[in-house]
Tab-separated table of C-alpha atoms in Angstrom:
chain	number	residue	atom	x	y	z
A	1	MET	CA	-19.801	41.285	20.530
A	2	ALA	CA	-16.602	39.259	20.978
A	3	GLN	CA	-16.445	40.200	24.689
A	4	LEU	CA	-20.019	39.499	25.740
A	5	HIS	CA	-18.824	36.423	27.627
A	6	LEU	CA	-16.634	38.514	29.950
A	7	ALA	CA	-18.097	39.829	33.194
A	8	GLU	CA	-15.545	42.629	33.331
A	9	THR	CA	-16.985	44.166	30.152
A	10	GLU	CA	-20.473	44.486	31.617
A	11	PRO	CA	-21.584	47.925	32.796
A	12	GLN	CA	-22.149	48.487	36.487
A	13	PRO	CA	-25.842	48.380	37.526
A	14	THR	CA	-25.915	52.089	38.296
A	15	ASP	CA	-29.213	52.995	36.621
A	16	THR	CA	-32.127	51.621	34.630
A	17	ASP	CA	-30.342	51.824	31.287
A	18	ALA	CA	-27.376	49.872	32.639
A	19	LEU	CA	-29.644	47.175	34.078
A	20	LEU	CA	-31.393	46.784	30.736
A	21	GLN	CA	-28.085	46.706	28.867
A	22	ILE	CA	-26.771	43.937	31.118
A	23	GLN	CA	-29.813	41.775	30.430
A	24	HIS	CA	-29.708	42.433	26.680
A	25	ARG	CA	-26.003	41.593	26.510
A	26	ARG	CA	-26.540	38.342	28.354
A	27	LYS	CA	-29.494	37.304	26.229
A	28	ILE	CA	-27.516	37.897	23.045
A	29	PHE	CA	-24.521	35.960	24.307
A	30	TRP	CA	-26.412	32.988	25.714
A	31	CYS	CA	-28.512	32.614	22.571
A	32	ALA	CA	-25.268	32.447	20.583
A	33	TYR	CA	-23.906	30.016	23.184
A	34	ALA	CA	-26.852	27.648	22.731
A	35	ILE	CA	-26.443	27.636	18.950
A	36	ASP	CA	-22.691	27.105	19.206
A	37	ARG	CA	-23.047	24.158	21.589
A	38	ALA	CA	-25.718	22.517	19.450
A	39	VAL	CA	-23.546	22.790	16.332
A	40	CYS	CA	-20.343	21.668	18.052
A	41	SER	CA	-21.912	18.564	19.571
A	42	SER	CA	-23.565	17.691	16.253
A	43	PHE	CA	-20.222	17.754	14.435
A	44	ASP	CA	-17.955	16.746	17.347
A	45	PHE	CA	-16.159	20.095	17.164
A	46	PRO	CA	-14.414	21.912	20.015
A	47	THR	CA	-16.577	24.738	21.325
A	48	SER	CA	-15.828	28.267	20.162
A	49	ILE	CA	-15.351	29.593	23.695
A	50	PRO	CA	-14.632	27.000	26.398
A	51	ASP	CA	-16.810	27.278	29.479
A	52	ASN	CA	-13.846	28.061	31.726
A	53	HIS	CA	-13.268	31.237	29.690
A	54	ILE	CA	-16.819	32.489	30.261
A	55	THR	CA	-16.990	34.802	33.260
A	56	VAL	CA	-20.525	36.188	33.027
A	57	ASP	CA	-22.887	34.822	35.643
A	58	ILE	CA	-23.489	31.150	34.818
A	59	ALA	CA	-24.902	29.987	38.124
A	60	TRP	CA	-27.834	27.568	38.001
A	61	ARG	CA	-30.811	29.327	36.374
A	62	LYS	CA	-29.032	32.706	36.591
A	63	ILE	CA	-27.841	32.988	32.999
A	64	PHE	CA	-30.063	36.021	32.718
A	65	GLU	CA	-32.902	37.059	34.978
A	66	ASN	CA	-36.203	35.204	34.770
A	67	ILE	CA	-38.317	38.247	33.978
A	68	ASP	CA	-40.964	38.514	31.268
A	69	ASP	CA	-39.818	40.734	28.419
A	70	ASP	CA	-42.802	43.054	28.742
A	71	LEU	CA	-42.051	43.556	32.454
A	72	LEU	CA	-38.301	44.052	32.188
A	73	LEU	CA	-38.417	47.852	31.911
A	74	GLU	CA	-40.848	48.125	34.815
A	75	VAL	CA	-38.717	45.905	37.065
A	76	ALA	CA	-35.507	47.694	36.086
A	77	SER	CA	-37.062	51.101	36.773
A	78	SER	CA	-38.193	50.043	40.245
A	79	THR	CA	-34.820	48.525	41.195
A	80	GLN	CA	-32.601	50.537	43.523
A	81	PRO	CA	-29.550	51.949	41.641
A	82	GLY	CA	-26.470	49.825	42.217
A	83	THR	CA	-28.569	46.725	42.925
A	84	PRO	CA	-28.687	43.835	40.412
A	85	LEU	CA	-32.032	42.734	39.039
A	86	ARG	CA	-33.816	39.875	40.742
A	87	GLY	CA	-35.879	37.510	38.635
A	88	TYR	CA	-39.019	35.586	39.490
A	89	SER	CA	-39.078	32.060	40.865
A	90	GLY	CA	-42.281	31.206	38.997
A	91	HIS	CA	-42.887	30.492	35.321
A	92	THR	CA	-42.301	33.289	32.799
A	93	ASN	CA	-41.880	33.431	29.045
A	94	LEU	CA	-38.129	32.985	29.625
A	95	SER	CA	-38.306	29.923	31.894
A	96	THR	CA	-38.043	27.433	29.056
A	97	ALA	CA	-35.132	29.298	27.480
A	98	LEU	CA	-33.265	29.225	30.787
A	99	HIS	CA	-33.910	25.491	31.103
A	100	VAL	CA	-32.605	24.894	27.579
A	101	LEU	CA	-29.457	26.898	28.251
A	102	VAL	CA	-28.660	24.948	31.409
A	103	GLY	CA	-29.022	21.772	29.327
A	104	ARG	CA	-26.626	23.190	26.756
A	105	GLN	CA	-24.146	23.900	29.537
A	106	LEU	CA	-24.224	20.230	30.517
A	107	GLU	CA	-23.848	19.252	26.875
A	108	SER	CA	-20.907	21.634	26.628
A	109	GLU	CA	-19.251	20.094	29.677
A	110	ILE	CA	-19.446	16.665	28.070
A	111	GLN	CA	-18.087	17.915	24.752
A	112	ASN	CA	-15.263	19.971	26.254
A	113	THR	CA	-14.215	17.118	28.512
A	114	VAL	CA	-14.034	14.318	25.951
A	115	LEU	CA	-12.213	16.527	23.437
A	116	ASP	CA	-9.714	17.836	25.960
A	117	LYS	CA	-6.106	16.816	25.381
A	118	ALA	CA	-5.824	15.686	29.008
A	119	TYR	CA	-8.928	13.485	28.854
A	120	VAL	CA	-8.202	9.923	30.014
A	121	PRO	CA	-11.334	7.856	29.345
A	122	HIS	CA	-10.397	4.899	31.553
A	123	SER	CA	-9.277	6.751	34.670
A	124	ASP	CA	-10.969	6.837	38.058
A	125	VAL	CA	-11.300	10.594	37.678
A	126	THR	CA	-13.261	10.189	34.456
A	127	PHE	CA	-15.419	7.489	36.007
A	128	THR	CA	-16.313	9.800	38.896
A	129	TRP	CA	-16.954	12.644	36.465
A	130	ARG	CA	-19.465	10.549	34.532
A	131	ILE	CA	-21.353	9.737	37.711
A	132	LYS	CA	-21.511	13.403	38.715
A	133	LEU	CA	-22.551	14.450	35.223
A	134	MET	CA	-25.365	11.918	35.235
A	135	GLU	CA	-26.580	13.353	38.537
A	136	LYS	CA	-26.571	16.824	36.969
A	137	LEU	CA	-28.563	15.544	33.996
A	138	LYS	CA	-31.111	13.958	36.306
A	139	GLU	CA	-31.457	17.178	38.271
A	140	TRP	CA	-31.850	19.183	35.075
A	141	ASN	CA	-34.530	16.833	33.783
A	142	LYS	CA	-36.448	17.116	37.060
A	143	GLY	CA	-36.757	20.851	36.468
A	144	LEU	CA	-38.709	20.283	33.273
A	145	GLU	CA	-42.136	20.547	34.898
A	146	LEU	CA	-41.298	23.915	36.434
A	147	SER	CA	-39.797	25.301	33.235
A	148	CYS	CA	-42.229	24.132	30.557
A	149	LYS	CA	-45.975	24.044	30.293
A	150	PRO	CA	-47.593	20.858	28.930
A	151	THR	CA	-49.302	22.939	26.238
A	152	GLN	CA	-46.043	24.181	24.733
A	153	ARG	CA	-45.185	22.703	21.368
A	154	GLY	CA	-42.210	22.325	19.048
A	155	TYR	CA	-38.705	23.193	20.183
A	156	VAL	CA	-39.855	24.415	23.615
A	157	SER	CA	-42.179	21.523	24.426
A	158	PRO	CA	-41.494	19.120	27.315
A	159	GLY	CA	-41.079	16.269	24.840
A	160	TRP	CA	-38.393	18.064	22.844
A	161	LEU	CA	-36.415	18.955	25.954
A	162	THR	CA	-36.731	15.375	27.158
A	163	MET	CA	-35.208	14.317	23.853
A	164	ILE	CA	-32.233	16.606	24.551
A	165	TYR	CA	-31.853	14.827	27.893
A	166	TYR	CA	-31.640	11.446	26.183
A	167	TYR	CA	-29.243	12.787	23.572
A	168	ASN	CA	-26.911	13.974	26.317
A	169	ILE	CA	-27.002	10.481	27.818
A	170	VAL	CA	-25.936	9.050	24.460
A	171	MET	CA	-23.067	11.558	24.317
A	172	LEU	CA	-21.945	10.729	27.840
A	173	PHE	CA	-22.144	6.934	27.573
A	174	ARG	CA	-21.281	6.351	23.917
A	175	PRO	CA	-20.341	2.637	23.660
A	176	THR	CA	-17.318	1.027	22.074
A	177	ARG	CA	-16.563	-2.499	20.940
A	178	ARG	CA	-15.084	-3.264	24.359
A	179	THR	CA	-17.909	-1.838	26.448
A	180	ALA	CA	-21.213	-2.089	24.577
A	181	HIS	CA	-22.057	-5.380	26.287
A	182	GLY	CA	-22.168	-3.652	29.666
A	183	ILE	CA	-24.107	-0.864	31.250
A	184	SER	CA	-22.994	1.660	28.634
A	185	GLY	CA	-24.748	-0.334	25.929
A	186	ASP	CA	-27.851	-0.853	28.048
A	187	TRP	CA	-28.173	2.854	28.745
A	188	SER	CA	-27.367	3.794	25.165
A	189	VAL	CA	-30.048	1.491	23.771
A	190	GLN	CA	-32.689	2.986	26.046
A	191	ALA	CA	-31.678	6.583	25.366
A	192	CYS	CA	-31.405	5.996	21.612
A	193	CYS	CA	-34.853	4.418	21.410
A	194	HIS	CA	-36.485	7.304	23.257
A	195	SER	CA	-34.679	9.928	21.173
A	196	LEU	CA	-35.515	8.374	17.815
A	197	VAL	CA	-39.187	7.791	18.571
A	198	LEU	CA	-39.676	11.249	20.077
A	199	PHE	CA	-38.147	12.991	17.065
A	200	ARG	CA	-40.360	11.012	14.696
A	201	ARG	CA	-43.453	11.959	16.685
A	202	PHE	CA	-42.572	15.624	16.393
A	203	GLN	CA	-42.009	15.157	12.691
A	204	MET	CA	-45.371	13.452	12.211
A	205	ALA	CA	-47.141	16.171	14.197
A	206	ARG	CA	-45.473	18.819	12.015
A	207	GLU	CA	-44.261	20.618	15.132
A	208	ILE	CA	-40.732	21.064	13.804
A	209	ALA	CA	-39.146	22.075	10.525
A	210	GLN	CA	-36.656	19.929	8.618
A	211	PRO	CA	-33.459	20.825	10.501
A	212	TRP	CA	-30.082	19.790	9.158
A	213	LEU	CA	-28.692	19.317	12.657
A	214	GLY	CA	-31.695	17.158	13.454
A	215	LEU	CA	-30.852	14.973	10.478
A	216	LEU	CA	-27.256	14.559	11.641
A	217	THR	CA	-28.107	13.807	15.256
A	218	GLN	CA	-30.799	11.300	14.314
A	219	PHE	CA	-28.298	9.468	12.126
A	220	GLN	CA	-25.758	9.504	14.942
A	221	ILE	CA	-28.274	8.095	17.404
A	222	GLY	CA	-29.534	5.497	14.941
A	223	VAL	CA	-25.986	4.337	14.232
A	224	THR	CA	-25.276	4.150	17.964
A	225	LEU	CA	-28.334	1.953	18.471
A	226	LEU	CA	-27.298	-0.451	15.712
A	227	TYR	CA	-23.730	-0.431	16.990
A	228	CYS	CA	-24.853	-1.651	20.408
A	229	PHE	CA	-26.315	-4.754	18.739
A	230	PHE	CA	-23.218	-5.131	16.571
A	231	ALA	CA	-20.927	-5.035	19.611
A	232	THR	CA	-23.084	-7.098	22.000
A	233	PRO	CA	-23.672	-10.831	21.443
A	234	PRO	CA	-27.231	-12.007	22.221
A	235	SER	CA	-26.074	-13.823	25.358
A	236	ARG	CA	-25.238	-10.423	26.876
A	237	TRP	CA	-28.400	-8.575	25.850
A	238	LYS	CA	-30.160	-6.741	28.656
A	239	ASP	CA	-33.930	-6.272	28.700
A	240	SER	CA	-33.543	-3.050	26.737
A	241	TYR	CA	-32.191	-5.013	23.760
A	242	THR	CA	-35.283	-7.221	23.540
A	243	SER	CA	-37.788	-4.404	24.017
A	244	PRO	CA	-40.309	-3.728	21.206
A	245	ASP	CA	-39.057	-0.146	21.374
A	246	VAL	CA	-35.948	-1.177	19.440
A	247	SER	CA	-37.709	-2.078	16.206
A	248	ASP	CA	-39.981	0.953	16.579
A	249	ALA	CA	-36.947	3.193	16.999
A	250	ILE	CA	-35.162	1.790	13.955
A	251	ARG	CA	-38.283	2.231	11.830
A	252	ALA	CA	-38.655	5.761	13.174
A	253	CYS	CA	-35.063	6.597	12.292
A	254	SER	CA	-35.437	5.098	8.830
A	255	SER	CA	-38.561	7.169	8.177
A	256	THR	CA	-36.974	10.329	9.555
A	257	LEU	CA	-33.883	10.016	7.384
A	258	ALA	CA	-35.958	9.209	4.301
A	259	ILE	CA	-38.109	12.304	4.769
A	260	LEU	CA	-35.164	14.600	5.463
A	261	ALA	CA	-33.277	13.190	2.481
A	262	GLU	CA	-36.146	14.447	0.324
A	263	ARG	CA	-35.413	17.919	1.659
A	264	TRP	CA	-31.614	17.639	1.579
A	265	ALA	CA	-30.152	15.885	-1.455
A	266	GLU	CA	-26.790	15.730	0.311
A	267	ALA	CA	-28.375	13.456	2.910
A	268	GLU	CA	-29.131	10.601	0.527
A	269	CYS	CA	-25.844	8.921	1.459
A	270	ILE	CA	-26.871	9.120	5.123
A	271	ARG	CA	-30.246	7.541	4.424
A	272	ASP	CA	-28.783	4.781	2.270
A	273	THR	CA	-25.974	3.967	4.701
A	274	PHE	CA	-28.396	3.596	7.579
A	275	GLU	CA	-30.673	1.362	5.523
A	276	LEU	CA	-27.741	-0.881	4.622
A	277	LEU	CA	-26.673	-1.210	8.246
A	278	ALA	CA	-30.217	-1.694	9.531
A	279	GLY	CA	-30.700	-4.542	7.084
A	280	GLU	CA	-27.521	-6.298	8.206
A	281	ILE	CA	-27.240	-5.907	11.983
A	282	PRO	CA	-29.459	-8.516	13.718
A	283	ILE	CA	-31.703	-7.088	16.439
A	284	GLY	CA	-33.754	-10.209	17.230
A	285	LEU	CA	-32.840	-13.225	19.330
A	286	THR	CA	-34.028	-15.567	16.593
A	287	TRP	CA	-32.165	-13.750	13.839
A	288	GLU	CA	-29.101	-15.371	12.380
A	289	ARG	CA	-25.981	-13.545	13.542
A	290	PRO	CA	-23.379	-13.526	10.761
A	291	ALA	CA	-19.669	-13.185	11.344
A	292	MET	CA	-19.652	-9.952	9.325
A	293	ILE	CA	-22.087	-7.933	7.296
A	294	SER	CA	-22.477	-9.036	3.690
A	295	ALA	CA	-20.054	-8.025	0.964
A	296	ALA	CA	-22.880	-6.261	-0.857
A	297	ALA	CA	-23.644	-4.063	2.159
A	298	ARG	CA	-19.965	-3.421	2.723
A	299	ASN	CA	-19.497	-2.354	-0.881
A	300	GLY	CA	-22.577	-0.156	-0.686
A	301	ILE	CA	-21.266	1.641	2.383
A	302	GLU	CA	-17.881	2.024	0.727
A	303	GLU	CA	-19.535	3.713	-2.250
A	304	HIS	CA	-21.200	6.215	0.084
A	305	TRP	CA	-18.181	6.727	2.313
A	306	ALA	CA	-16.663	9.769	0.615
A	307	GLY	CA	-19.938	11.681	0.748
A	308	LEU	CA	-20.760	10.380	4.204
A	309	SER	CA	-17.481	11.542	5.735
A	310	LYS	CA	-17.902	15.013	4.219
A	311	VAL	CA	-21.475	15.411	5.442
A	312	VAL	CA	-21.510	13.658	8.816
A	313	ILE	CA	-18.030	14.717	10.030
A	314	HIS	CA	-18.891	13.468	13.545
A	315	GLN	CA	-15.859	11.334	14.418
A	316	PRO	CA	-17.438	8.808	16.836
A	317	THR	CA	-20.269	8.088	14.397
A	318	LEU	CA	-17.908	7.529	11.487
A	319	ARG	CA	-15.851	5.253	13.695
A	320	MET	CA	-18.904	3.118	14.478
A	321	VAL	CA	-19.991	2.954	10.833
A	322	ARG	CA	-16.525	1.899	9.779
A	323	GLU	CA	-16.297	-0.776	12.456
A	324	MET	CA	-19.644	-2.260	11.470
A	325	ALA	CA	-18.595	-2.288	7.820
A	326	THR	CA	-15.107	-3.716	8.239
A	327	GLU	CA	-14.930	-5.729	11.456
A	328	PRO	CA	-16.603	-8.946	12.623
A	329	LEU	CA	-19.619	-8.741	14.889
A	330	VAL	CA	-18.516	-9.133	18.494
A	331	ALA	CA	-18.673	-12.735	19.701
A	332	ASP	CA	-18.953	-14.156	23.214
A	333	PHE	CA	-15.311	-15.175	23.423
A	334	GLU	CA	-14.203	-11.537	23.016
A	335	ILE	CA	-15.980	-10.401	26.176
A	336	PRO	CA	-14.249	-10.954	29.524
A	337	SER	CA	-16.308	-12.218	32.423
A	338	GLU	CA	-17.385	-9.590	34.920
A	339	SER	CA	-15.357	-9.571	38.101
A	340	GLU	CA	-16.808	-9.435	41.580
A	341	HIS	CA	-15.237	-5.994	41.973
A	342	ASP	CA	-17.044	-4.675	38.909
A	343	ASN	CA	-20.342	-6.047	40.155
A	344	SER	CA	-19.917	-4.496	43.603
A	345	VAL	CA	-19.026	-1.126	42.080
A	346	THR	CA	-22.120	-1.302	39.891
A	347	VAL	CA	-24.350	-2.025	42.887
A	348	ASP	CA	-22.830	0.868	44.846
A	349	ILE	CA	-23.458	3.257	41.980
A	350	MET	CA	-27.031	2.067	41.564
A	351	ASN	CA	-27.683	2.757	45.235
A	352	SER	CA	-26.003	6.160	45.176
A	353	LEU	CA	-28.087	7.292	42.208
A	354	GLU	CA	-31.376	5.995	43.605
A	355	GLY	CA	-31.777	3.200	41.122
A	356	VAL	CA	-30.407	4.982	38.073
A	357	THR	CA	-27.419	3.042	36.788
A	358	PRO	CA	-24.730	5.106	35.048
A	359	PRO	CA	-22.752	3.145	32.492
A	360	MET	CA	-19.337	1.825	33.389
A	361	THR	CA	-17.858	2.624	30.034
A	362	GLU	CA	-14.475	2.814	28.382
A	363	GLU	CA	-14.652	5.194	25.455
A	364	MET	CA	-12.127	5.708	22.719
A	365	HIS	CA	-10.037	8.859	23.028
A	366	ARG	CA	-12.151	11.133	20.818
A	367	GLN	CA	-9.938	14.044	19.929
A	368	TRP	CA	-10.180	16.489	17.080
A	369	VAL	CA	-8.684	15.145	13.850
A	370	ALA	CA	-6.970	17.514	11.431
A	371	ASP	CA	-7.866	15.719	8.200
A	372	LEU	CA	-10.995	13.690	8.806
A	373	GLN	CA	-11.264	12.503	5.225
A	374	GLY	CA	-7.670	11.399	4.837
A	375	GLY	CA	-7.767	7.829	3.538
A	376	LEU	CA	-11.318	7.178	4.713
A	377	GLY	CA	-13.001	7.604	1.361
A	378	GLU	CA	-10.501	5.483	-0.527
A	379	GLY	CA	-11.980	2.096	0.310
A	380	PHE	CA	-11.976	0.046	3.470
A	381	ASP	CA	-9.023	-2.218	2.743
A	382	PRO	CA	-6.455	-0.364	4.904
A	383	ALA	CA	-6.368	-1.190	8.587
A	384	PRO	CA	-9.313	0.461	10.324
A	385	ASP	CA	-7.204	1.842	13.168
A	386	LEU	CA	-6.660	5.558	12.711
A	387	ASP	CA	-3.152	6.948	12.736
A	388	PHE	CA	-3.038	8.881	15.997
A	389	SER	CA	0.219	10.561	14.963
A	390	ASN	CA	-1.837	12.737	12.611
A	391	ARG	CA	-4.076	14.083	15.351
A	392	ILE	CA	-4.044	17.736	16.312
A	393	TYR	CA	-5.190	18.380	19.856
A	394	PHE	CA	-6.966	21.431	21.156
A	395	SER	CA	-6.120	21.998	24.787
A	396	LEU	CA	-9.227	23.588	26.232
């Protein structure tokens, strides 16, 4: 089982039994891969097996062959010995699974890159990588119609897979205090709104269960949405900030967390923290924008912090919650004016991606932290900057 990711451990396709064994091995491994990537991205963990250590066939849509389960034996029996199986180009009962796994590969690339010791978030190399990754996400999303039928429901429905697409955008363009006012915030707001509303619709339609990972990711996305408003003064709001979708998304997230907190008692701190932040961060142009959130909200978040840090774990989300609780809302004077060079680069990127604008973002160096709870649950009075000398890096 531990070597299913290695091509050299696969049997040679010498007969029908070997062909079947190859497909079974790959299905087992890639199912485990999908679960691992979903868990790791939900908690901001390094992946169990980095992608560059996986040597089984991972070419586009060739994770395992696209052959219906009930036809696999027939196809294997009719295949010439020594010849690999060839899947179908049309839709089968495995098409959606293959589409999901390709999406998890893209998610894994994002996670492995930003947690890598050598990751430099502000470099030209990283900037180019983000552009290429966005192109891959677009291409993956275009394949949705070929992979899923409109009648499919739940975790294999087109809507659910579209939500994964938006979640990957949030992962790729996660904003910071320095960058939320730009394209990264604009894209994050749009992706967050779509993700939150879609999840709530699935919940209302009773198409999904009450998943713990769903609870965590919805909180992460809801916090990211509020953080964009925290870190962007109204004078810098793009059209996405003033869209009616924003209030709908926040209500959807609030309802989702409330319902899931009924199922998971441990999630009450998540629900309450989001409600405190949602009541303090102004999302309307006519709303009064305070210098900081109120002392009552700050104290409430501090009371929940110990439980929140144990349950959420996700480092970027905890960073955003802490900033909103302890730092002033970003004001106009903190934001530098855009240079002509930045504007020209943005236009070039828009043209190269056929109108889809990837964020020009500068993300914090999100590495794995050895003791995530150290000092965080003991009040907010200490300086909010984390001690980077305590970090342990995983070189992937």
